[in-house]
Short mmCIF file of C-alpha atoms in Angstrom, two decimals:
data_model
loop_
_atom_site.label_atom_id
_atom_site.label_comp_id
_atom_site.label_asym_id
_atom_site.label_seq_id
_atom_site.Cartn_x
_atom_site.Cartn_y
_atom_site.Cartn_z
CA MET A 1 6.48 225.38 102.00
CA ALA A 2 5.09 223.68 105.27
CA SER A 3 6.58 220.52 103.98
CA ALA A 4 10.16 222.06 103.45
CA ASP A 5 9.85 223.72 106.97
CA LEU A 6 8.87 220.25 108.59
CA GLY A 7 11.68 218.74 106.78
CA ALA A 8 14.08 221.24 108.18
CA GLU A 9 12.80 220.61 111.59
CA LEU A 10 13.42 216.82 111.33
CA SER A 11 17.21 217.35 110.07
CA CYS A 12 20.25 216.44 112.38
CA SER A 13 22.51 219.48 112.80
CA ILE A 14 25.49 217.21 112.45
CA CYS A 15 24.85 215.52 109.18
CA LEU A 16 22.05 217.81 107.81
CA SER A 17 20.16 214.71 106.94
CA THR A 18 16.83 213.50 108.10
CA TYR A 19 17.02 211.95 111.60
CA THR A 20 18.02 208.20 111.97
CA ASP A 21 17.42 206.98 115.29
CA PRO A 22 17.17 210.19 117.10
CA VAL A 23 18.36 210.72 120.52
CA SER A 24 18.83 213.81 122.89
CA LEU A 25 21.24 214.96 125.38
CA ARG A 26 20.11 216.24 128.81
CA CYS A 27 20.34 219.88 127.35
CA GLY A 28 17.65 218.86 124.95
CA HIS A 29 19.20 218.93 121.63
CA ILE A 30 18.45 215.99 119.35
CA PHE A 31 20.92 214.31 117.00
CA CYS A 32 21.10 210.99 114.98
CA GLN A 33 22.44 208.35 117.45
CA ASP A 34 25.62 207.52 115.17
CA CYS A 35 26.22 211.17 114.65
CA ILE A 36 26.30 212.20 118.37
CA MET A 37 28.35 208.95 119.30
CA LYS A 38 31.10 209.86 116.91
CA VAL A 39 31.26 213.26 118.30
CA LEU A 40 31.38 212.00 121.68
CA ASP A 41 33.99 209.32 120.64
CA THR A 42 36.29 212.33 119.54
CA GLN A 43 35.92 214.00 122.89
CA GLU A 44 37.30 210.95 124.62
CA GLY A 45 40.19 211.83 126.84
CA ALA A 46 39.84 215.48 126.44
CA GLY A 47 38.76 215.99 130.06
CA GLY A 48 34.97 216.37 129.47
CA TYR A 49 32.26 216.45 126.96
CA SER A 50 29.99 219.06 125.38
CA CYS A 51 26.77 219.40 123.17
CA PRO A 52 27.77 220.21 119.53
CA GLU A 53 24.82 222.59 119.35
CA CYS A 54 24.88 224.67 122.58
CA ARG A 55 28.27 223.66 124.04
CA ALA A 56 26.90 222.57 127.25
CA GLU A 57 29.54 220.70 129.21
CA TYR A 58 29.25 217.35 130.94
CA GLN A 59 32.06 215.84 133.29
CA GLU A 60 31.05 212.25 132.30
CA ARG A 61 30.02 210.92 129.00
CA PRO A 62 26.19 211.89 128.77
CA ALA A 63 23.48 209.43 128.44
CA LEU A 64 21.56 209.28 125.29
CA GLU A 65 17.72 209.26 125.53
CA LYS A 66 15.80 207.65 122.52
CA LYS A 67 13.09 209.75 121.08
CA ARG A 68 10.71 207.15 119.97
CA LYS A 69 7.77 209.46 119.12
CA LEU A 70 10.15 211.82 116.96
CA SER A 71 11.47 208.45 115.15
CA ASN A 72 7.80 207.65 114.40
CA ILE A 73 7.19 210.98 113.08
CA VAL A 74 10.36 210.98 110.86
CA GLU A 75 9.35 207.53 109.39
CA ARG A 76 5.86 208.96 108.49
CA PHE A 77 7.29 212.02 106.89
CA LEU A 78 9.81 209.91 104.74
CA CYS A 79 6.74 207.79 103.75
CA SER A 80 4.78 210.75 102.43
CA HIS A 81 7.70 212.59 100.98
CA PRO A 82 10.01 210.27 99.10
CA GLU A 83 13.23 211.27 97.56
CA PRO A 84 12.53 212.70 94.17
CA GLU A 85 13.93 210.71 91.18
CA GLU A 86 16.17 212.33 88.70
CA THR A 87 14.06 213.81 85.81
CA PRO A 88 15.03 212.31 82.58
CA ILE A 89 16.14 214.70 79.68
CA PHE A 90 13.90 214.34 76.53
CA CYS A 91 14.60 215.46 72.91
CA THR A 92 13.30 219.03 72.43
CA TYR A 93 11.96 218.19 68.80
CA CYS A 94 10.30 214.83 69.45
CA ASP A 95 6.43 215.05 69.81
CA SER A 96 6.39 211.96 72.29
CA PRO A 97 8.99 211.81 74.98
CA VAL A 98 12.13 210.32 73.54
CA PRO A 99 15.37 210.61 75.82
CA ALA A 100 17.96 212.74 74.45
CA THR A 101 21.58 211.69 73.71
CA LYS A 102 23.23 215.11 73.30
CA THR A 103 22.62 218.79 74.19
CA CYS A 104 23.92 221.71 71.82
CA LEU A 105 25.22 224.56 73.73
CA GLN A 106 24.59 226.78 70.71
CA CYS A 107 21.06 225.95 70.18
CA ASP A 108 20.27 225.41 73.85
CA ALA A 109 18.23 222.26 72.78
CA SER A 110 18.58 218.51 73.35
CA PHE A 111 18.41 215.99 70.57
CA CYS A 112 17.70 212.27 70.31
CA ASP A 113 19.88 210.33 67.65
CA THR A 114 17.40 210.77 64.89
CA HIS A 115 17.25 214.67 65.23
CA LEU A 116 21.07 214.67 66.22
CA SER A 117 21.81 213.53 62.71
CA LYS A 118 20.28 216.39 61.10
CA HIS A 119 21.85 218.90 63.43
CA SER A 120 24.35 221.33 62.24
CA LYS A 121 28.04 220.06 62.11
CA SER A 122 29.30 223.44 62.49
CA ALA A 123 32.10 223.94 65.02
CA GLU A 124 30.16 226.65 66.62
CA HIS A 125 27.56 224.36 67.85
CA VAL A 126 29.29 222.47 70.67
CA LEU A 127 27.75 219.16 71.83
CA SER A 128 27.49 218.05 75.63
CA GLU A 129 25.90 215.15 77.43
CA PRO A 130 22.23 215.84 77.89
CA THR A 131 21.59 218.72 80.58
CA VAL A 132 18.50 220.74 81.62
CA SER A 133 20.29 223.77 83.05
CA LEU A 134 23.05 225.54 80.96
CA GLU A 135 23.61 228.28 83.72
CA ASP A 136 27.26 226.46 84.19
CA ARG A 137 27.86 227.01 80.48
CA LYS A 138 27.05 230.64 80.54
CA CYS A 139 29.60 233.59 81.09
CA SER A 140 29.14 234.99 84.69
CA VAL A 141 29.78 238.44 83.34
CA HIS A 142 27.82 238.53 80.11
CA LYS A 143 25.33 235.76 80.70
CA GLU A 144 26.05 234.36 77.18
CA MET A 145 26.98 230.93 76.18
CA VAL A 146 30.77 230.07 76.74
CA LYS A 147 31.90 228.95 73.39
CA TYR A 148 35.63 230.01 73.32
CA TYR A 149 38.93 229.23 75.25
CA CYS A 150 41.50 231.77 76.21
CA SER A 151 44.75 229.92 76.16
CA GLU A 152 46.61 233.00 77.69
CA ASP A 153 44.34 232.99 80.85
CA SER A 154 43.29 229.29 80.60
CA ALA A 155 39.65 230.24 81.06
CA ALA A 156 36.48 229.46 79.01
CA ILE A 157 34.77 232.67 77.74
CA CYS A 158 31.98 234.09 75.72
CA ILE A 159 32.03 236.09 72.44
CA SER A 160 31.72 239.42 74.56
CA CYS A 161 34.60 238.64 76.75
CA TRP A 162 36.89 238.11 73.60
CA VAL A 163 35.45 241.15 71.65
CA ALA A 164 35.15 243.61 74.30
CA GLY A 165 36.07 242.19 77.63
CA ASP A 166 38.97 241.25 79.69
CA HIS A 167 40.24 238.86 76.92
CA ARG A 168 40.17 241.30 73.92
CA GLY A 169 43.36 240.73 71.99
CA HIS A 170 44.05 237.38 73.46
CA HIS A 171 44.73 234.18 71.49
CA VAL A 172 41.38 232.56 71.60
CA GLU A 173 40.06 229.21 70.14
CA LEU A 174 36.65 227.32 69.84
CA LEU A 175 36.09 225.09 72.88
CA ASN A 176 36.19 221.89 70.62
CA VAL A 177 39.52 223.17 68.99
CA ALA A 178 41.15 223.69 72.35
CA SER A 179 39.51 220.49 73.70
CA GLU A 180 41.18 218.53 70.83
CA LYS A 181 44.47 220.18 71.33
CA LYS A 182 44.31 219.40 75.14
CA LYS A 183 43.29 215.64 74.10
CA GLU A 184 46.37 215.56 71.82
CA THR A 185 48.62 216.72 74.42
CA LEU A 186 47.16 214.52 76.79
CA ARG A 187 47.57 211.68 74.32
CA SER A 188 51.22 212.65 73.94
CA VAL A 189 51.58 212.64 77.81
CA THR A 190 49.70 209.31 77.92
CA GLU A 191 52.35 207.76 75.15
CA THR A 192 55.31 209.31 77.30
CA LEU A 193 53.95 207.65 80.55
CA LYS A 194 53.37 204.32 78.55
CA SER A 195 56.88 204.65 77.38
CA GLU A 196 58.15 205.17 80.87
CA ILE A 197 56.14 202.17 82.10
CA LYS A 198 57.70 199.93 79.39
CA GLU A 199 61.26 201.29 80.41
CA ASN A 200 60.34 200.72 84.03
CA GLU A 201 59.06 197.24 83.08
CA ARG A 202 62.39 196.73 81.30
CA ARG A 203 64.44 197.92 84.34
CA VAL A 204 62.75 195.72 86.71
CA GLN A 205 63.17 192.76 84.26
CA ARG A 206 66.91 193.46 84.05
CA LEU A 207 67.06 193.88 87.74
CA GLN A 208 65.12 190.52 88.04
CA ASP A 209 67.63 189.03 85.67
CA HIS A 210 70.67 190.37 87.37
CA ARG A 211 69.36 188.96 90.85
CA ARG A 212 68.89 185.40 89.21
CA GLU A 213 72.46 185.71 87.64
CA GLU A 214 73.91 186.77 91.00
CA LYS A 215 72.16 184.22 92.93
CA GLY A 216 73.59 181.69 90.53
CA LYS A 217 76.93 183.19 90.70
CA ALA A 218 76.79 183.16 94.46
CA ALA A 219 75.82 179.58 94.53
CA SER A 220 78.71 178.68 92.40
CA VAL A 221 81.22 180.77 94.23
CA THR A 222 79.91 179.14 97.43
CA GLU A 223 80.50 175.57 96.07
CA ARG A 224 84.05 176.48 94.68
CA VAL A 225 84.83 177.91 98.07
CA THR A 226 83.56 175.01 100.03
CA ASP A 227 85.73 172.73 97.57
CA LEU A 228 88.87 174.99 98.14
CA PHE A 229 88.47 174.76 101.95
CA ARG A 230 87.90 171.01 101.62
CA ASP A 231 91.05 170.75 99.72
CA ILE A 232 92.89 172.80 102.32
CA ARG A 233 91.46 170.75 105.27
CA GLU A 234 92.50 167.52 103.45
CA LYS A 235 96.21 168.81 103.05
CA LEU A 236 96.12 169.97 106.63
CA ASP A 237 94.77 166.49 107.59
CA THR A 238 97.39 165.02 105.68
CA LEU A 239 100.09 167.29 107.28
CA GLU A 240 98.72 166.52 110.64
CA ARG A 241 98.86 162.65 110.14
CA GLU A 242 102.52 163.21 108.99
CA VAL A 243 103.56 165.30 111.82
CA LEU A 244 101.62 163.07 114.42
CA GLY A 245 103.00 160.06 112.91
CA GLU A 246 106.54 161.46 113.33
CA ILE A 247 105.79 162.11 117.02
CA SER A 248 104.61 158.76 117.43
CA ARG A 249 107.62 157.17 115.65
CA GLN A 250 109.92 159.25 117.82
CA GLU A 251 108.12 158.37 120.87
CA GLU A 252 108.04 154.50 120.04
CA GLN A 253 111.75 154.57 119.15
CA MET A 254 112.69 156.11 122.38
CA SER A 255 110.25 153.76 124.13
CA LEU A 256 112.04 150.82 122.81
CA SER A 257 115.39 152.03 123.65
CA VAL A 258 114.22 152.76 127.11
CA SER A 259 113.08 148.98 127.29
CA ASP A 260 116.33 147.70 125.89
CA LEU A 261 118.28 149.71 128.57
CA ILE A 262 115.96 148.71 131.40
CA THR A 263 116.35 144.99 130.15
CA GLN A 264 120.18 145.42 130.24
CA LEU A 265 120.15 147.24 133.58
CA GLU A 266 117.92 144.51 135.05
CA LYS A 267 120.50 141.79 133.75
CA GLN A 268 123.20 143.81 135.31
CA LYS A 269 121.55 144.19 138.47
CA ASP A 270 120.87 140.40 138.74
CA GLU A 271 124.67 139.72 137.98
CA LEU A 272 125.59 142.32 140.67
CA SER A 273 123.48 140.62 143.14
CA ARG A 274 125.03 137.23 142.50
CA LYS A 275 128.37 138.76 143.02
CA ILE A 276 127.27 140.26 145.98
CA SER A 277 126.17 136.79 147.43
CA SER A 278 129.45 135.37 146.60
CA ILE A 279 131.37 138.09 148.36
CA GLU A 280 129.02 137.66 151.41
CA GLU A 281 129.82 133.89 151.58
CA ILE A 282 133.80 134.97 151.91
CA TYR A 283 133.42 137.55 154.59
CA ASN A 284 131.01 135.04 156.55
CA ILE A 285 133.86 132.61 156.87
CA THR A 286 135.35 132.69 160.03
CA ASP A 287 138.81 131.16 159.32
CA PRO A 288 141.35 133.75 158.46
CA LEU A 289 143.37 131.47 156.33
CA THR A 290 140.39 130.44 154.25
CA VAL A 291 139.22 134.14 153.66
CA LEU A 292 142.62 134.80 152.30
CA LYS A 293 142.59 131.80 150.03
CA GLU A 294 139.04 132.70 148.53
CA GLU A 295 139.40 135.10 145.47
CA PRO A 296 136.39 137.04 144.20
CA GLU A 297 135.54 137.13 140.47
CA SER A 298 137.97 139.32 138.79
CA ASP A 299 135.37 142.13 137.54
CA VAL A 300 133.91 142.63 140.83
CA ILE A 301 136.20 145.07 142.04
CA SER A 302 136.66 146.83 138.97
CA HIS A 303 132.83 147.35 137.94
CA ARG A 304 131.58 150.76 137.62
CA SER A 305 127.95 151.78 136.65
CA CYS A 306 126.89 154.41 134.02
CA ASP A 307 125.15 157.59 135.44
CA VAL A 308 121.55 158.58 134.97
CA THR A 309 122.36 161.31 132.22
CA SER A 310 124.24 158.88 130.04
CA ASP A 311 121.36 156.44 130.15
CA VAL A 312 118.88 159.06 128.97
CA ARG A 313 121.20 160.22 126.46
CA VAL A 314 121.67 156.70 125.09
CA ALA A 315 117.73 156.04 125.39
CA GLY A 316 117.14 159.23 123.02
CA CYS A 317 114.14 161.57 123.19
CA VAL A 318 111.35 163.26 121.23
CA ASP A 319 113.06 165.90 119.05
CA GLU A 320 110.77 168.93 118.81
CA GLY A 321 113.13 170.62 116.57
CA ILE A 322 112.78 168.09 113.71
CA ILE A 323 109.02 168.06 114.36
CA SER A 324 108.75 171.93 114.12
CA GLN A 325 110.87 171.82 110.89
CA MET A 326 108.54 169.26 109.54
CA LEU A 327 105.51 171.21 110.43
CA GLN A 328 107.05 174.51 109.10
CA LYS A 329 107.99 172.75 105.63
CA GLY A 330 104.48 171.33 105.41
CA LEU A 331 102.72 174.68 106.07
CA LEU A 332 105.04 176.60 103.75
CA HIS A 333 104.39 173.96 100.98
CA LEU A 334 100.60 174.35 101.59
CA SER A 335 101.02 178.29 101.49
CA ASP A 336 102.90 177.86 98.25
CA ASN A 337 100.34 175.58 96.91
CA LEU A 338 97.29 177.75 98.07
CA MET A 339 97.32 179.88 94.93
CA ASP A 340 97.23 176.80 92.77
CA LEU A 341 94.10 175.52 94.69
CA GLN A 342 92.34 178.90 94.28
CA ARG A 343 92.98 178.64 90.49
CA LYS A 344 91.93 174.94 90.43
CA ARG A 345 88.77 176.03 91.89
CA GLN A 346 88.43 178.92 89.54
CA LEU A 347 88.81 181.67 92.26
CA SER A 348 90.72 184.82 91.11
CA VAL A 349 93.69 185.48 92.96
CA MET A 350 94.24 189.17 93.75
CA GLU A 351 97.60 190.54 95.11
CA LYS A 352 97.81 193.78 97.03
CA ALA A 353 98.54 196.81 94.97
CA ASP A 354 101.89 198.31 95.64
CA ILE A 355 100.88 201.90 96.20
CA LEU A 356 103.55 204.51 96.43
CA LEU A 357 103.09 208.19 96.88
CA ASP A 358 103.70 210.55 94.12
CA ILE A 359 105.66 213.47 95.28
CA LYS A 360 105.05 215.26 92.08
CA THR A 361 101.37 215.64 93.03
CA ALA A 362 102.00 216.57 96.85
CA SER A 363 101.17 219.96 98.40
CA ASN A 364 103.97 221.89 99.56
CA TYR A 365 102.53 221.46 103.23
CA ILE A 366 102.83 217.66 102.93
CA ILE A 367 105.82 215.55 104.11
CA ILE A 368 106.29 212.16 102.48
CA SER A 369 108.45 209.59 103.93
CA GLU A 370 111.59 208.16 102.42
CA ASP A 371 109.71 204.86 101.50
CA ARG A 372 106.95 206.86 99.86
CA ARG A 373 104.35 205.19 102.10
CA SER A 374 103.46 207.95 104.61
CA ALA A 375 102.26 211.32 104.25
CA SER A 376 101.84 214.01 107.24
CA TYR A 377 101.16 217.66 107.60
CA THR A 378 103.76 220.35 108.06
CA ASP A 379 103.23 224.20 108.52
CA VAL A 380 106.71 224.79 106.78
CA TYR A 381 106.37 225.39 103.17
CA LYS A 382 108.46 222.82 101.21
CA HIS A 383 109.22 225.16 97.91
CA ARG A 384 108.88 221.98 95.56
CA PRO A 385 109.02 222.76 91.86
CA ASP A 386 105.60 223.69 90.52
CA GLY A 387 104.04 221.60 87.90
CA PRO A 388 100.78 220.76 86.28
CA GLU A 389 100.25 217.57 88.55
CA ARG A 390 100.77 219.34 91.95
CA PHE A 391 97.87 220.25 94.19
CA ILE A 392 97.67 223.45 95.90
CA VAL A 393 95.30 221.70 98.60
CA ARG A 394 96.79 219.39 101.05
CA GLN A 395 96.30 216.52 98.80
CA LEU A 396 98.42 213.86 96.95
CA LEU A 397 97.95 210.87 94.70
CA SER A 398 99.55 207.54 94.11
CA SER A 399 102.25 207.13 91.59
CA CYS A 400 100.32 204.30 89.79
CA SER A 401 96.89 204.26 88.38
CA PHE A 402 94.37 201.70 87.52
CA SER A 403 92.22 201.50 84.26
CA SER A 404 91.29 197.94 84.46
CA GLY A 405 91.13 194.93 86.61
CA ARG A 406 90.50 194.32 90.32
CA HIS A 407 92.90 195.91 93.08
CA TYR A 408 92.93 196.66 96.90
CA TRP A 409 95.38 198.47 99.08
CA GLU A 410 95.10 199.22 102.79
CA VAL A 411 95.48 202.59 104.59
CA ASP A 412 96.32 203.01 108.34
CA VAL A 413 94.67 206.09 109.46
CA SER A 414 95.28 205.51 113.33
CA ALA A 415 97.71 208.47 113.59
CA ALA A 416 95.17 210.84 111.84
CA GLU A 417 92.63 213.11 113.99
CA LYS A 418 90.79 213.64 110.68
CA TRP A 419 91.12 211.86 107.43
CA LEU A 420 89.78 211.83 103.79
CA ILE A 421 90.96 208.94 101.59
CA GLY A 422 89.57 207.45 98.43
CA VAL A 423 90.34 207.59 94.65
CA ALA A 424 90.41 210.25 91.87
CA GLY A 425 90.51 210.60 88.34
CA HIS A 426 93.51 212.12 86.48
CA SER A 427 91.39 215.10 85.58
CA ILE A 428 90.59 216.10 88.92
CA GLU A 429 91.30 219.87 89.47
CA ARG A 430 94.68 220.67 91.09
CA LYS A 431 95.05 224.37 90.87
CA LYS A 432 91.95 225.68 92.73
CA ASN A 433 91.15 225.65 96.41
CA GLY A 434 87.67 224.55 96.43
CA ASN A 435 85.15 221.67 95.77
CA GLU A 436 86.56 221.02 92.41
CA SER A 437 89.90 219.91 94.01
CA TYR A 438 88.83 218.12 97.34
CA ILE A 439 88.40 214.34 97.30
CA GLY A 440 84.76 213.37 97.18
CA TYR A 441 83.38 216.96 96.51
CA ASN A 442 83.23 216.66 92.66
CA ASN A 443 82.49 213.99 90.15
CA LYS A 444 85.94 213.24 89.46
CA SER A 445 86.57 211.52 93.04
CA TRP A 446 85.09 209.20 95.60
CA ALA A 447 86.09 209.25 99.34
CA LEU A 448 85.76 207.89 102.79
CA TYR A 449 86.32 210.24 105.63
CA PHE A 450 86.40 211.21 109.31
CA ILE A 451 85.71 214.52 110.44
CA ASP A 452 83.92 214.54 113.62
CA LYS A 453 81.95 211.52 112.30
CA PRO A 454 82.52 209.10 109.59
CA GLY A 455 80.95 209.23 106.26
CA ALA A 456 81.14 208.71 102.37
CA ARG A 457 81.13 211.40 99.90
CA HIS A 458 80.98 211.71 96.03
CA ASN A 459 80.01 214.87 94.09
CA ASN A 460 79.65 216.66 97.38
CA VAL A 461 76.69 214.17 98.22
CA HIS A 462 77.60 212.58 101.57
CA LYS A 463 76.14 209.59 103.34
CA LYS A 464 76.59 208.68 107.05
CA ILE A 465 78.28 205.45 108.09
CA THR A 466 78.28 203.85 111.51
CA PRO A 467 81.10 201.62 112.11
CA ASP A 468 80.94 199.26 115.46
CA SER A 469 84.22 200.75 116.57
CA PRO A 470 86.84 203.51 115.73
CA VAL A 471 88.20 202.96 112.25
CA GLN A 472 92.15 202.36 112.48
CA THR A 473 92.74 200.59 109.24
CA VAL A 474 90.97 200.72 106.00
CA ARG A 475 91.01 198.41 103.05
CA ILE A 476 90.00 199.93 99.62
CA TYR A 477 88.87 197.55 97.10
CA LEU A 478 88.42 198.70 93.35
CA ASP A 479 86.73 196.77 90.67
CA TYR A 480 87.24 199.07 87.65
CA GLU A 481 85.09 197.18 85.05
CA ALA A 482 82.27 196.40 87.38
CA GLY A 483 82.28 200.04 88.59
CA ARG A 484 82.52 199.22 92.33
CA LEU A 485 84.64 201.13 94.90
CA SER A 486 84.30 199.50 98.46
CA PHE A 487 85.65 200.29 101.76
CA TYR A 488 86.31 197.83 104.64
CA GLN A 489 87.29 198.24 108.11
CA LEU A 490 90.11 196.02 109.11
CA CYS A 491 89.14 194.54 112.36
CA ASP A 492 87.92 191.30 113.74
CA PRO A 493 85.89 190.40 111.74
CA ILE A 494 86.44 192.60 108.69
CA ARG A 495 83.41 194.99 108.26
CA HIS A 496 82.05 196.46 105.13
CA LEU A 497 81.70 200.39 105.54
CA HIS A 498 80.40 201.55 102.15
CA THR A 499 80.30 200.83 98.41
CA PHE A 500 80.18 203.32 95.57
CA SER A 501 78.77 202.21 92.03
CA ALA A 502 79.75 204.20 89.07
CA THR A 503 81.02 204.07 85.52
CA PHE A 504 84.72 204.86 85.42
CA THR A 505 85.80 206.57 82.33
CA GLU A 506 89.29 207.45 83.12
CA PRO A 507 92.38 206.23 84.98
CA LEU A 508 91.95 206.24 88.75
CA TYR A 509 94.46 207.02 91.42
CA ALA A 510 94.58 206.39 95.25
CA ALA A 511 93.95 209.74 96.68
CA PHE A 512 94.61 211.36 100.04
CA TYR A 513 93.90 214.44 102.00
CA VAL A 514 96.25 215.27 104.78
CA TYR A 515 94.80 217.43 107.69
CA LYS A 516 96.80 219.19 110.49
CA ASN A 517 98.10 217.06 113.18
CA SER A 518 97.54 213.88 111.11
CA CYS A 519 99.61 211.35 109.24
CA ILE A 520 98.32 208.56 107.01
CA LYS A 521 100.22 205.48 105.92
CA VAL A 522 99.80 202.99 103.03
CA LEU A 523 100.49 199.53 104.37
CA LYS A 524 102.80 197.16 102.38
#
């Protein structure tokens, strides 16, 4: 008892174990050095420190005083009182100590392998790992061995609990039977989990294969696009050389003409100078009779020079009109050949879908333009004939549908304070004012919207999007077989806004919801 009391006196109040490197605070309380340092570390920055025993406070971190004498006492105590080793459990029926391998809860006895082979195989004799104390195996109420399991209350019980206690009339099984059933359930759960792991691995493999295929596809498309632009650059370079060559030809021809004219004018100037000298000789003669007898050359008096405008006209000039025509013809030819170039590089050519609005689907609060490309709100009821395709909410669809292939169209939303655009299946509800009808609020439709903030919505699940600038024009791209519906903001450069991935199972129509004070327009 004295040993136990001494052990208690030598225990740290923090870790409740025997002191290790004991130290004390100024208040006199002693702790393990590591224990009190961790406590003081946690108090760092709290405005002060305190003793965990008496709560004595310190403004600054207190110094620790080593207790060397106490440390020596602890060391001698541990040498004279070593930790007790775990007592082995022996067979109850062996004369000499033989380690037990099982304990029978029914017999309250332990068995070695030899005696266990002769032990009862009855289900009532439940075996467990070797144990000395069976208190945890006894009913806390009746102090009898727990041998049964109540499945209704999920509790291990004794025979008295079942016969006359709280579990009377409940469905009860032997512990080993209930245990085997639970193991069977766990085995089934394990098989399910293993199956899920295999499915997970298959999905990972499919995704890895898909990534590898798409990387290969991206490399192939990159190569073909690079070749396409090389072809275009080659044709542009050829056109550039031809146009620049024509400019050089005209400039050279004009230069030659000017040179010829200048040569002619220089000769004419020399001739005129010669004639001037001849005339000057006459009027330098002093004898009047001689002057009258001298006759100048016949063409001197009658000569007239051409003006500058006539010279320029004769010389010619660089004809920008011909050059422009040549350039325009070359660019048009290149434009006409662009699709051929795309096909040559196995790049699909996709034309813009010709989307017209279907008046048979339009709500009576929507006005449709004559060209059937614009829709706007009106508060004047239009009294259109009712039909199964007409929406009672302010929506309408396109007249054409898509059930295969790749298509795109563009919608101008700059005149709409709020807007909701996308695609919808033919089976979307039309005669109810609720989520069954609104684009994006059900599993029949997909939408991009701007209502205070931009976002994307399908089956009433929305996702915020953050464009860099206000959205004015939207390009909608549909790849039916691939199950992709993408929205792009037409700006410089074009920006991706959102992509839906789905399995489309019915024809899809371009769909529009028209808000008050708003107008949407499908671009040609």
